[in-house]
mmCIF file of C-alpha atoms in Angstrom:
data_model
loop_
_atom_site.group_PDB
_atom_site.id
_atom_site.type_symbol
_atom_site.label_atom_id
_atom_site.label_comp_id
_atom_site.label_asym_id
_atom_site.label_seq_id
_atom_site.Cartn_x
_atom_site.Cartn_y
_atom_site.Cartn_z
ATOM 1 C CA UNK A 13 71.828 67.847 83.260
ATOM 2 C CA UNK A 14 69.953 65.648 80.551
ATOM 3 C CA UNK A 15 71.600 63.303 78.047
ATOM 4 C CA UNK A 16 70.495 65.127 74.426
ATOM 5 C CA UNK A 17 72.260 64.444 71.589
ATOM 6 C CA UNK A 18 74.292 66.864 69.769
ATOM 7 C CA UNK A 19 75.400 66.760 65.632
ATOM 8 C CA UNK A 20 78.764 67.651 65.614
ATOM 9 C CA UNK A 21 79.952 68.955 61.906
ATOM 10 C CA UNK A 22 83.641 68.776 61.737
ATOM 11 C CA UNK A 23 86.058 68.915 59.322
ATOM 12 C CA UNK A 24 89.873 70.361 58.776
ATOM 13 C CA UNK A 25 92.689 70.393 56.812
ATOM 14 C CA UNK A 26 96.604 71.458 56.887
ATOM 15 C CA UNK A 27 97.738 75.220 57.335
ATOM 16 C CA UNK A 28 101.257 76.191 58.082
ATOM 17 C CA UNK A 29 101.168 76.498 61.795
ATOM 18 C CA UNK A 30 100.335 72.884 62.001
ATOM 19 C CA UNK A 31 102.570 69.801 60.832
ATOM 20 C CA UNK A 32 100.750 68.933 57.148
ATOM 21 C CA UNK A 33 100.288 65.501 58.570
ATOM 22 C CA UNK A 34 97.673 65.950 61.198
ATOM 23 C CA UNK A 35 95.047 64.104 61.355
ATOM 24 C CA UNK A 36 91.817 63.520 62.776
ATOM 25 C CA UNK A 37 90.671 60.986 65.166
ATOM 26 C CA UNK A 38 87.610 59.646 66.574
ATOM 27 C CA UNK A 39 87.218 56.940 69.646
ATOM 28 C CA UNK A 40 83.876 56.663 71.928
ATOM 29 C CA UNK A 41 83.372 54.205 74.907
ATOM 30 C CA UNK A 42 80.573 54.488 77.653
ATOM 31 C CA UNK A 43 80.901 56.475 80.438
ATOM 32 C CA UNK A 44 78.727 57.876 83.202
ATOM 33 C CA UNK A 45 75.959 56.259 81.354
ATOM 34 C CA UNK A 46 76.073 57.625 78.440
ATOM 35 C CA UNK A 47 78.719 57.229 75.284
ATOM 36 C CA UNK A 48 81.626 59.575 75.757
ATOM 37 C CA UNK A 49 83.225 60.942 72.066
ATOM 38 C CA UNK A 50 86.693 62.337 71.497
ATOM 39 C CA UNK A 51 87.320 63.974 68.444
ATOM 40 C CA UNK A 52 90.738 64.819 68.201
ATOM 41 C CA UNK A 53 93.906 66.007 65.652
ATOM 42 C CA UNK A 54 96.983 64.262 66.493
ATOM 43 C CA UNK A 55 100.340 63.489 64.186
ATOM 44 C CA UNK A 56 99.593 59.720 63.642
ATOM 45 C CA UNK A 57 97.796 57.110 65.569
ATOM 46 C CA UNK A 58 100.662 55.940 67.829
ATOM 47 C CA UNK A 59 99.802 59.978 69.615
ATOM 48 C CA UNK A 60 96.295 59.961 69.719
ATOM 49 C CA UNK A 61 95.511 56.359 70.650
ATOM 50 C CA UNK A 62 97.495 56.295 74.444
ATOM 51 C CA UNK A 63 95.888 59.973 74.714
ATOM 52 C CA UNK A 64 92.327 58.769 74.556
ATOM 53 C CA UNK A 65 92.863 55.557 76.821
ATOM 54 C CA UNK A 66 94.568 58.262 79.418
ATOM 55 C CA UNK A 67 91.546 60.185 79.267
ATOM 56 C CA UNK A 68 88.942 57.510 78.819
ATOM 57 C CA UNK A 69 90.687 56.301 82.310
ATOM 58 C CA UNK A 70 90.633 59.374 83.823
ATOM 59 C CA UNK A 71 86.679 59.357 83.485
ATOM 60 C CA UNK A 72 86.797 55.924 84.674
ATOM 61 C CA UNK A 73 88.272 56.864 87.760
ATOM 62 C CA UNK A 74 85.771 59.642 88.656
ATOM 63 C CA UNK A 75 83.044 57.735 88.021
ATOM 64 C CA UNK A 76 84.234 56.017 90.442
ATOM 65 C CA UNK A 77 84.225 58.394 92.911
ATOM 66 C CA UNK A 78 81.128 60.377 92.006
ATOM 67 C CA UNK A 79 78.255 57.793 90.983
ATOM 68 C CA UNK A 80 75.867 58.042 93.058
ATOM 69 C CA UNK A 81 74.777 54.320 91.206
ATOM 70 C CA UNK A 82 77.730 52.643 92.978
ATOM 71 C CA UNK A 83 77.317 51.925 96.152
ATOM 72 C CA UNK A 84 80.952 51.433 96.335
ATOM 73 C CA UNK A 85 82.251 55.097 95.154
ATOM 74 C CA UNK A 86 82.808 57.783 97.585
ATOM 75 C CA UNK A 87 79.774 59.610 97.138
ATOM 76 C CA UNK A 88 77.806 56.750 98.590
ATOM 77 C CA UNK A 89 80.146 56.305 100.874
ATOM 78 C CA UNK A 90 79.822 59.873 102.367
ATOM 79 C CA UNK A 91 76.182 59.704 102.347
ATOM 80 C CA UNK A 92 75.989 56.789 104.534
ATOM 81 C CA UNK A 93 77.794 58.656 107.065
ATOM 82 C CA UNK A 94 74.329 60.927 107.273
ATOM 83 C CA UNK A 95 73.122 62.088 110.251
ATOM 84 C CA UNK A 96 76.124 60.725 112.704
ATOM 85 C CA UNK A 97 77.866 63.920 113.124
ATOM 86 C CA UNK A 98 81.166 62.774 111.584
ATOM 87 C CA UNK A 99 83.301 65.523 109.669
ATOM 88 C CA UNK A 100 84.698 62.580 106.497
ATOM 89 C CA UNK A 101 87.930 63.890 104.593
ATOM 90 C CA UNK A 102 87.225 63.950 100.977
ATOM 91 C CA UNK A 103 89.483 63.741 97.801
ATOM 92 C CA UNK A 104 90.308 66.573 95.680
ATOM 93 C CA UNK A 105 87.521 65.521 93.497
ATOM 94 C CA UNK A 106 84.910 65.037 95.541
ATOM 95 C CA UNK A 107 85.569 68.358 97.471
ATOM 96 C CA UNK A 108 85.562 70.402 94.237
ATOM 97 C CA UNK A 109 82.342 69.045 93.463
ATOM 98 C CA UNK A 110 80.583 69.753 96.850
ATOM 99 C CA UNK A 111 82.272 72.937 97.046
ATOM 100 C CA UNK A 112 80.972 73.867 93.648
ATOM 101 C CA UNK A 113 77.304 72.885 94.011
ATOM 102 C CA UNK A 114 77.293 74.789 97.479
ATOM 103 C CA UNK A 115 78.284 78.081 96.021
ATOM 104 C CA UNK A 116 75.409 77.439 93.182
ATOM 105 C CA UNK A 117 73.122 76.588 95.512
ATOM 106 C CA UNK A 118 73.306 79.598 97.699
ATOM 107 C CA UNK A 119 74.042 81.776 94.197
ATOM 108 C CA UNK A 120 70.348 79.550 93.325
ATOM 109 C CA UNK A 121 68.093 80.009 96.322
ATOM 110 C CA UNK A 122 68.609 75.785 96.554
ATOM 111 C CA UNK A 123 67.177 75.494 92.694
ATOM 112 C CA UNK A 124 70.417 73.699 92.328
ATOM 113 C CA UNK A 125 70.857 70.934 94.876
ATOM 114 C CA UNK A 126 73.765 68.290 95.304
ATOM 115 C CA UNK A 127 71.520 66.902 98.406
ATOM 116 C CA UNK A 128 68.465 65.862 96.228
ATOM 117 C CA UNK A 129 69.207 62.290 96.319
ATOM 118 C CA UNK A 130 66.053 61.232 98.281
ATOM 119 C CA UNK A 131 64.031 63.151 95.805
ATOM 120 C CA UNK A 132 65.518 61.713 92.686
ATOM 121 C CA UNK A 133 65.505 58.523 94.294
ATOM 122 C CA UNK A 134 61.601 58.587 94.805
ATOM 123 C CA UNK A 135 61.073 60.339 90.873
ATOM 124 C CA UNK A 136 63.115 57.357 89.273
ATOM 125 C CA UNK A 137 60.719 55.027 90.407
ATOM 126 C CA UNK A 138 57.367 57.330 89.915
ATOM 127 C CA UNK A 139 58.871 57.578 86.129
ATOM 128 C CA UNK A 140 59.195 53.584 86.221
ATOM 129 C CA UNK A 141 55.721 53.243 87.549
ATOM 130 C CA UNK A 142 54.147 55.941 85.556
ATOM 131 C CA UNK A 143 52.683 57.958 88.753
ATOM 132 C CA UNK A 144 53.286 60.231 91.093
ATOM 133 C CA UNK A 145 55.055 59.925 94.113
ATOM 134 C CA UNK A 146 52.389 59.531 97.410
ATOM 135 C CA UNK A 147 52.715 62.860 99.378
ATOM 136 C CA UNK A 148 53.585 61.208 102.392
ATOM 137 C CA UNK A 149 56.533 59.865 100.296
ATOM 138 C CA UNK A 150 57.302 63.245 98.584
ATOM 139 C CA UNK A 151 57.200 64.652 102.304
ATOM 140 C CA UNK A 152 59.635 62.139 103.816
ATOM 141 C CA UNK A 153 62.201 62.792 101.203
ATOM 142 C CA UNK A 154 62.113 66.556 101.218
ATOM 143 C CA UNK A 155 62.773 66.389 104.943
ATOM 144 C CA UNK A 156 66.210 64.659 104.026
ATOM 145 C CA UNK A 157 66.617 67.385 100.985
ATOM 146 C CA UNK A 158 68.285 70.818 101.772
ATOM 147 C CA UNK A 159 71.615 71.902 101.209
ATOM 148 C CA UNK A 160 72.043 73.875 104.134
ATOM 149 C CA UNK A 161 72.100 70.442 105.854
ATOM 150 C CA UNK A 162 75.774 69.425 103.934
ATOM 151 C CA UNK A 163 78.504 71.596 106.080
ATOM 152 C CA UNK A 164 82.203 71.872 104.760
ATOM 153 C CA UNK A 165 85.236 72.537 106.234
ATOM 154 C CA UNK A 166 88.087 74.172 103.956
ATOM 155 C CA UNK A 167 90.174 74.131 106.288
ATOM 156 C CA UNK A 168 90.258 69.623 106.597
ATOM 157 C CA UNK A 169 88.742 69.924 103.060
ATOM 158 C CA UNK A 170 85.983 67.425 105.107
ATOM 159 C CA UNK A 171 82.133 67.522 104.618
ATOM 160 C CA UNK A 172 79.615 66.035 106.418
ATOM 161 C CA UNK A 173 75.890 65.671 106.097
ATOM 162 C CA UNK A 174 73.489 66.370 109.309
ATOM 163 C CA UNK A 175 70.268 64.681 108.694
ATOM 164 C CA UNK A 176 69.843 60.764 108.662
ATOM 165 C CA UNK A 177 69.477 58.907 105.596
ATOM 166 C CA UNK A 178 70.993 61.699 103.302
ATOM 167 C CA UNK A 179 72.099 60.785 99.762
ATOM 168 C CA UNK A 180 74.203 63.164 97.790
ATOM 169 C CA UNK A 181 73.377 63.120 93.395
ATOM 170 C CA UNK A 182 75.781 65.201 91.154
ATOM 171 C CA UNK A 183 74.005 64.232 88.315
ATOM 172 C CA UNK A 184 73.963 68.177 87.126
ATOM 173 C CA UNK A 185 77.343 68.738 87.608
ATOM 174 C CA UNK A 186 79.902 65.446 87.511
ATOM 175 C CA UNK A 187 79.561 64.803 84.012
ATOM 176 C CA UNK A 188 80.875 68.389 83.312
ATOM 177 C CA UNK A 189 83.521 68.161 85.364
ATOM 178 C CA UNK A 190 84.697 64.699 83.634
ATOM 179 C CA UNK A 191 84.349 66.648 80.343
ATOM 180 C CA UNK A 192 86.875 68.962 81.531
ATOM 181 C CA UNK A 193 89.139 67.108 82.739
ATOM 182 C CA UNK A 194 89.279 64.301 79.982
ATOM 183 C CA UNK A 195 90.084 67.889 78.138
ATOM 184 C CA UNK A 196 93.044 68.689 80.511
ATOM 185 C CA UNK A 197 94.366 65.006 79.524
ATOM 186 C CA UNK A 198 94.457 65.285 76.027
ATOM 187 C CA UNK A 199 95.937 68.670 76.773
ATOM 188 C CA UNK A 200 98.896 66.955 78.593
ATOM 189 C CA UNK A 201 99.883 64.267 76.126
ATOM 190 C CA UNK A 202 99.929 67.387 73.735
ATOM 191 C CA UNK A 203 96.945 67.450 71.901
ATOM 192 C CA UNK A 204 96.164 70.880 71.321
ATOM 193 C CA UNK A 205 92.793 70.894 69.279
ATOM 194 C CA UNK A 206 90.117 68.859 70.578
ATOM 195 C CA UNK A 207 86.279 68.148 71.528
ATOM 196 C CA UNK A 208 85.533 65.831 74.237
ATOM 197 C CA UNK A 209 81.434 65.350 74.660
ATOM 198 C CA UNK A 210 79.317 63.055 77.162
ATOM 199 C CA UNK A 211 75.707 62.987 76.178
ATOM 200 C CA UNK A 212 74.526 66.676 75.824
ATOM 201 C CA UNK A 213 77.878 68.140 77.496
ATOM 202 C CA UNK A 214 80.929 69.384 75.678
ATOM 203 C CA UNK A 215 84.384 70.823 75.659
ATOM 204 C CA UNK A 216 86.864 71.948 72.947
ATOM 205 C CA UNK A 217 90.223 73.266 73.076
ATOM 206 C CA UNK A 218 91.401 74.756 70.104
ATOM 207 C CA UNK A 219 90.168 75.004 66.623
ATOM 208 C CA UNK A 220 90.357 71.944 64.404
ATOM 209 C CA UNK A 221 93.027 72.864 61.487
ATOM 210 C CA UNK A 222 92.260 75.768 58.897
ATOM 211 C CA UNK A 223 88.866 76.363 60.986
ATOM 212 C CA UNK A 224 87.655 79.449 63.190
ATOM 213 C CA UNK A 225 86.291 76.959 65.990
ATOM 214 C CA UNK A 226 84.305 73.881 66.237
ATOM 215 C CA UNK A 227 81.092 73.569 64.190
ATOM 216 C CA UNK A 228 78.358 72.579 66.584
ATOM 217 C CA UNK A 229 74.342 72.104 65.490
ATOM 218 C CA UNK A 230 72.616 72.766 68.903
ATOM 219 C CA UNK A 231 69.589 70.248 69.314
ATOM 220 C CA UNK A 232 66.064 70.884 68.514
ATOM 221 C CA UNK A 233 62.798 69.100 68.885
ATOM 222 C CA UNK A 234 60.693 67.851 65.852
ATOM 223 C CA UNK A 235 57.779 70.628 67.332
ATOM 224 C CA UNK A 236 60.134 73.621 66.583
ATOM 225 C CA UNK A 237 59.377 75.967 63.894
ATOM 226 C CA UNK A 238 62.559 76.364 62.690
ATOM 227 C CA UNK A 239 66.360 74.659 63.450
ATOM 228 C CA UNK A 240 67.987 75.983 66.096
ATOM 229 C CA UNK A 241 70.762 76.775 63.954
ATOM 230 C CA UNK A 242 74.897 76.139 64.696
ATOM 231 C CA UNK A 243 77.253 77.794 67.418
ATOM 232 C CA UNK A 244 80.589 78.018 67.128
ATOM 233 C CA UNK A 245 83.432 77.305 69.924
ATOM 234 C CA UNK A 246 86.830 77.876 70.469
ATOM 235 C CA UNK A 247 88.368 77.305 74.247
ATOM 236 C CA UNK A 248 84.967 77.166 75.500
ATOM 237 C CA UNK A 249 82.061 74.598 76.610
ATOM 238 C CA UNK A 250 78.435 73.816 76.007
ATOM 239 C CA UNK A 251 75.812 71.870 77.804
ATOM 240 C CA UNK A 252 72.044 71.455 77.225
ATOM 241 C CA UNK A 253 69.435 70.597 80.190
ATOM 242 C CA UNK A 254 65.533 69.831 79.292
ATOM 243 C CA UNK A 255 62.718 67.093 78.805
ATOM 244 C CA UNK A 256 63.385 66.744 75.184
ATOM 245 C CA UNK A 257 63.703 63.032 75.469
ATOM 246 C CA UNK A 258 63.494 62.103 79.118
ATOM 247 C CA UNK A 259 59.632 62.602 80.430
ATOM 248 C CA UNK A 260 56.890 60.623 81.329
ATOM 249 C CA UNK A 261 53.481 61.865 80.918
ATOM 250 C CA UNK A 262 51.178 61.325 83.962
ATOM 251 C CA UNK A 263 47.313 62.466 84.443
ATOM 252 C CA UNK A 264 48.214 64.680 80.770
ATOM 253 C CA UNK A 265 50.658 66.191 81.997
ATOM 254 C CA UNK A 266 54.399 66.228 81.035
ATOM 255 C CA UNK A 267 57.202 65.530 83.412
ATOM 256 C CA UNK A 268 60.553 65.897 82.788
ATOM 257 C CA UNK A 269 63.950 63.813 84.422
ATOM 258 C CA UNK A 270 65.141 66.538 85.527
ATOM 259 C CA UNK A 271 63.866 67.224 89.365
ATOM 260 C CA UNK A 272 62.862 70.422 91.115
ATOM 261 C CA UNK A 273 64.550 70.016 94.838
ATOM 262 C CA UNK A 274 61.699 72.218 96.258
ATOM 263 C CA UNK A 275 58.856 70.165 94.922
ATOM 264 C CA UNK A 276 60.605 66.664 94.233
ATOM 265 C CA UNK A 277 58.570 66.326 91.069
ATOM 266 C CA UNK A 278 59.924 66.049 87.697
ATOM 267 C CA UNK A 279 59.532 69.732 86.036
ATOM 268 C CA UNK A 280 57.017 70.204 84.110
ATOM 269 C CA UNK A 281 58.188 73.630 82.449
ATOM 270 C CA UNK A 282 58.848 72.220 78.582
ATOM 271 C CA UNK A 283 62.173 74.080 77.947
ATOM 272 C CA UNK A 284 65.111 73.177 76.147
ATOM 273 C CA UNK A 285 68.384 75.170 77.785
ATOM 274 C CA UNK A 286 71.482 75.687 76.107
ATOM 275 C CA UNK A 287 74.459 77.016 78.064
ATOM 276 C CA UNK A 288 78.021 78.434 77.115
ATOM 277 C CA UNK A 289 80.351 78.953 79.959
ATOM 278 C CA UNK A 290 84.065 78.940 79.946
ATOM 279 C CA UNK A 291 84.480 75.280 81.042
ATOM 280 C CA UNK A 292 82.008 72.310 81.097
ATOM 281 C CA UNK A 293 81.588 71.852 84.961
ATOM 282 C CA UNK A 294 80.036 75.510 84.801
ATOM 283 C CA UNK A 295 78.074 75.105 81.552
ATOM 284 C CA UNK A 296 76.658 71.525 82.955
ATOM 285 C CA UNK A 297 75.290 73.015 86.402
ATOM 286 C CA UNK A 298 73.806 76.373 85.191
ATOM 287 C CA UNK A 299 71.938 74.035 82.217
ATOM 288 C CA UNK A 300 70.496 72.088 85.293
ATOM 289 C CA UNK A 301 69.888 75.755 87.510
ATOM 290 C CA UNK A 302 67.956 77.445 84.495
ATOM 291 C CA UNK A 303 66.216 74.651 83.927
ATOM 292 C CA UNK A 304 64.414 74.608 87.504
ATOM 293 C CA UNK A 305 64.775 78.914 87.609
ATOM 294 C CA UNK A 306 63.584 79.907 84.629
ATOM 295 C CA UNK A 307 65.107 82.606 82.392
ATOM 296 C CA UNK A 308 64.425 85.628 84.419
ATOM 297 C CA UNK A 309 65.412 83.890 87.573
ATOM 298 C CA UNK A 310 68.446 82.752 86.137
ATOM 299 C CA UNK A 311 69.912 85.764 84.703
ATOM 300 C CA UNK A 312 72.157 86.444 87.867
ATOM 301 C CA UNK A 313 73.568 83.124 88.188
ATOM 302 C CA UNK A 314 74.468 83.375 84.559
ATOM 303 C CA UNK A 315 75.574 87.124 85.110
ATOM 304 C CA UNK A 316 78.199 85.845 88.302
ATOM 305 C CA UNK A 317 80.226 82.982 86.001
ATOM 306 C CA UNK A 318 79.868 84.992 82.817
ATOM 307 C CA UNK A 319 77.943 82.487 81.413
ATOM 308 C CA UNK A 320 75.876 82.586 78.071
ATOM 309 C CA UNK A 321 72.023 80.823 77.725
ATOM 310 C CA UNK A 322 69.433 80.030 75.239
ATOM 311 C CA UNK A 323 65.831 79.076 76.490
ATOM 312 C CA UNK A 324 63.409 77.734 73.996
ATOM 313 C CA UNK A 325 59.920 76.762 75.692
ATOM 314 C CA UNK A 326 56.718 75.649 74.550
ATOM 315 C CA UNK A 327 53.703 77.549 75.873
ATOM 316 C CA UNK A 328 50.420 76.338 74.088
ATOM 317 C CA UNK A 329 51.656 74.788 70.692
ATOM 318 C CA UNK A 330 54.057 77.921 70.344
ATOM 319 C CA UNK A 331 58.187 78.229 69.906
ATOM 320 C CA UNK A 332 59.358 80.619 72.493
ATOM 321 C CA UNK A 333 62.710 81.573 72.338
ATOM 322 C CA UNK A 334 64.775 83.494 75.292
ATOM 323 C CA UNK A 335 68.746 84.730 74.945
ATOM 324 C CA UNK A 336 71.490 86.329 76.616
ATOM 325 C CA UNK A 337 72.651 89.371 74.794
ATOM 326 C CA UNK A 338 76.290 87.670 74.425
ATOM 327 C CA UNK A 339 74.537 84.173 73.254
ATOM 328 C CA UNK A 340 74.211 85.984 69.437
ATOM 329 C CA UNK A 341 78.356 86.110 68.950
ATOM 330 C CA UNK A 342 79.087 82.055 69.456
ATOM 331 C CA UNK A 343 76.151 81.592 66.459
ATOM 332 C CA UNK A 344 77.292 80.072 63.111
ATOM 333 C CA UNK A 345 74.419 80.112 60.840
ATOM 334 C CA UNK A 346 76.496 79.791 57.354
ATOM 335 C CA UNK A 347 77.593 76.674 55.934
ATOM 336 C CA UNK A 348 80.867 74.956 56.293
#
């Protein structure tokens, strides 16, 4: 999923289910990349300050076992085990993310791909260059690309990948899962309403004081015809996938970051996908799916995790706008 950034329009105040002197609090640090936010009501500083360094360091830590950047985490680590037959135990969080992106992929047709590593390997550096990828290149990757070729074992909780020179990239799914689980921290050193966001993921727990849910403005380009207006969450999760900011335009035409793992080019689809799901893991992955699917394609995928989505493409100069029936009851359009 992309990095877009999202207003977030909060405010609160005392009611009496809450002690009158909670407060709000605000830290950010970089994370995965990209700056992570906490927004947060605790009692006094002395609560919410150890909080946000537990989950701040939670984050930490699975970066450091998911970044496919380090060549140190355990992500790389697996994928340089490619192609020797080995079954490699994996940690809890490793295996939860494999074990996710598998059941998405075959839920996808392989539109959603934790194997696409070679692929987005080879795009980075067309996008640094400013041109495409030689087909003989594009060819060579996509014949390390394919998620049947990443076996699992419940049983050992083990994985192992069975085609040389694999690389793993949960790029459309990690930072999700480190949304929700910086969530779960806060939620265990008792803070009970709360927004954690990296880039154009987010989570909240419950409501800020004296307010329905949290107040979020959903992002829009300058081309649209009209905002696209406010949603707002309670116990829920929101992520947003597209080439709103990351493209490169090669030969006239526009490619996005975000890479199809059946073509290994950069899509080229101008949408902007907003997706509510019950937790940010979900929400993050089925942003990156509907992206590459489409909104037809991606209706059962969306259908299976009870998952809602909002499409807006550009076809020809024009706004076009696509919605799950269930998409219309998180809106917010009045003012706060």
């Amino acid at each position: 999923a992309g990095g877009l950034l999202l207003a977030l329009l909060l405010a609160g105040c005392a009611t009496a289910s809450r002690p009158a002197a909670e407060q709000r609090f605000e830290f950010t640090r970089p994370q995965m990349g990209v700056p992570f936010r906490l927004v947060l009501y605790a009692r006094d500083e002395a609560t919410a300050s150890p909080a946000a360094e537990a989950a701040f360091a939670r984050v930490a830590d699975l970066n450091a076992t998911l970044s496919d950047y380090d060549p140190d985490s355990e992500l790389s680590r697996l994928g340089r085990t490619s192609g020797t037959g080995a079954w490699v135990p994996v940690s809890d969080d490793l295996w939860r993310m494999l074990a996710a992106g598998q059941r998405l992929s075959r839920e996808t047709d392989g539109a959603f791909d934790v194997t696409v590593g070679p692929l987005v390997n080879l795009w980075r550096k067309a996008r640094r260059e400013r041109r495409l990828p030689a087909e003989r290149l594009l060819a060579e990757a996509r014949s390390r690309v394919g998620w049947p070729q990443l076996e699992l074992d419940p049983r050992r909780r083990a994985a192992r990948l069975l085609v040389p020179d694999m690389r793993l990239d949960l790029g459309g799914i990690a930072k999700g899962y480190a949304v929700d689980e910086a969530l779960k921290v806060l939620r265990a050193h008792g803070i009970r309403a709360a927004l954690v966001s990296g880039g154009g993921d987010l989570a909240v727990s419950d409501a800020p004081p004296g307010r329905p849910g949290w107040r979020i403005e959903l992002p829009g380009p300058e081309e649209a015809a009209a905002a696209p207006g406010f949603v707002r969450l309670r116990r829920a999760a929101l992520a947003t996938s597209g080439d709103l900011f990351q493209f490169v335009e090669v030969g006239g035409v526009r490619y996005s970051h975000i890479v199809d793992p059946r073509t290994g080019l950069g899509l080229t689809n101008r949408s902007l996908v907003t997706v509510i799901a019950r937790d940010c893991q979900t929400a993050d992955s089925l942003a990156t799916a509907l992206g590459v699917l489409g909104a037809e394609l991606g209706r059962a995928p969306l259908r299976a995790a009870r998952a809602e989505a909002q499409v807006v493409g550009w076809r020809g100069g024009q706004t076009e706008t696509w919605a799950t029936p269930g998409f219309d009851r998180w809106r917010e359009e009045t003012a706060d």
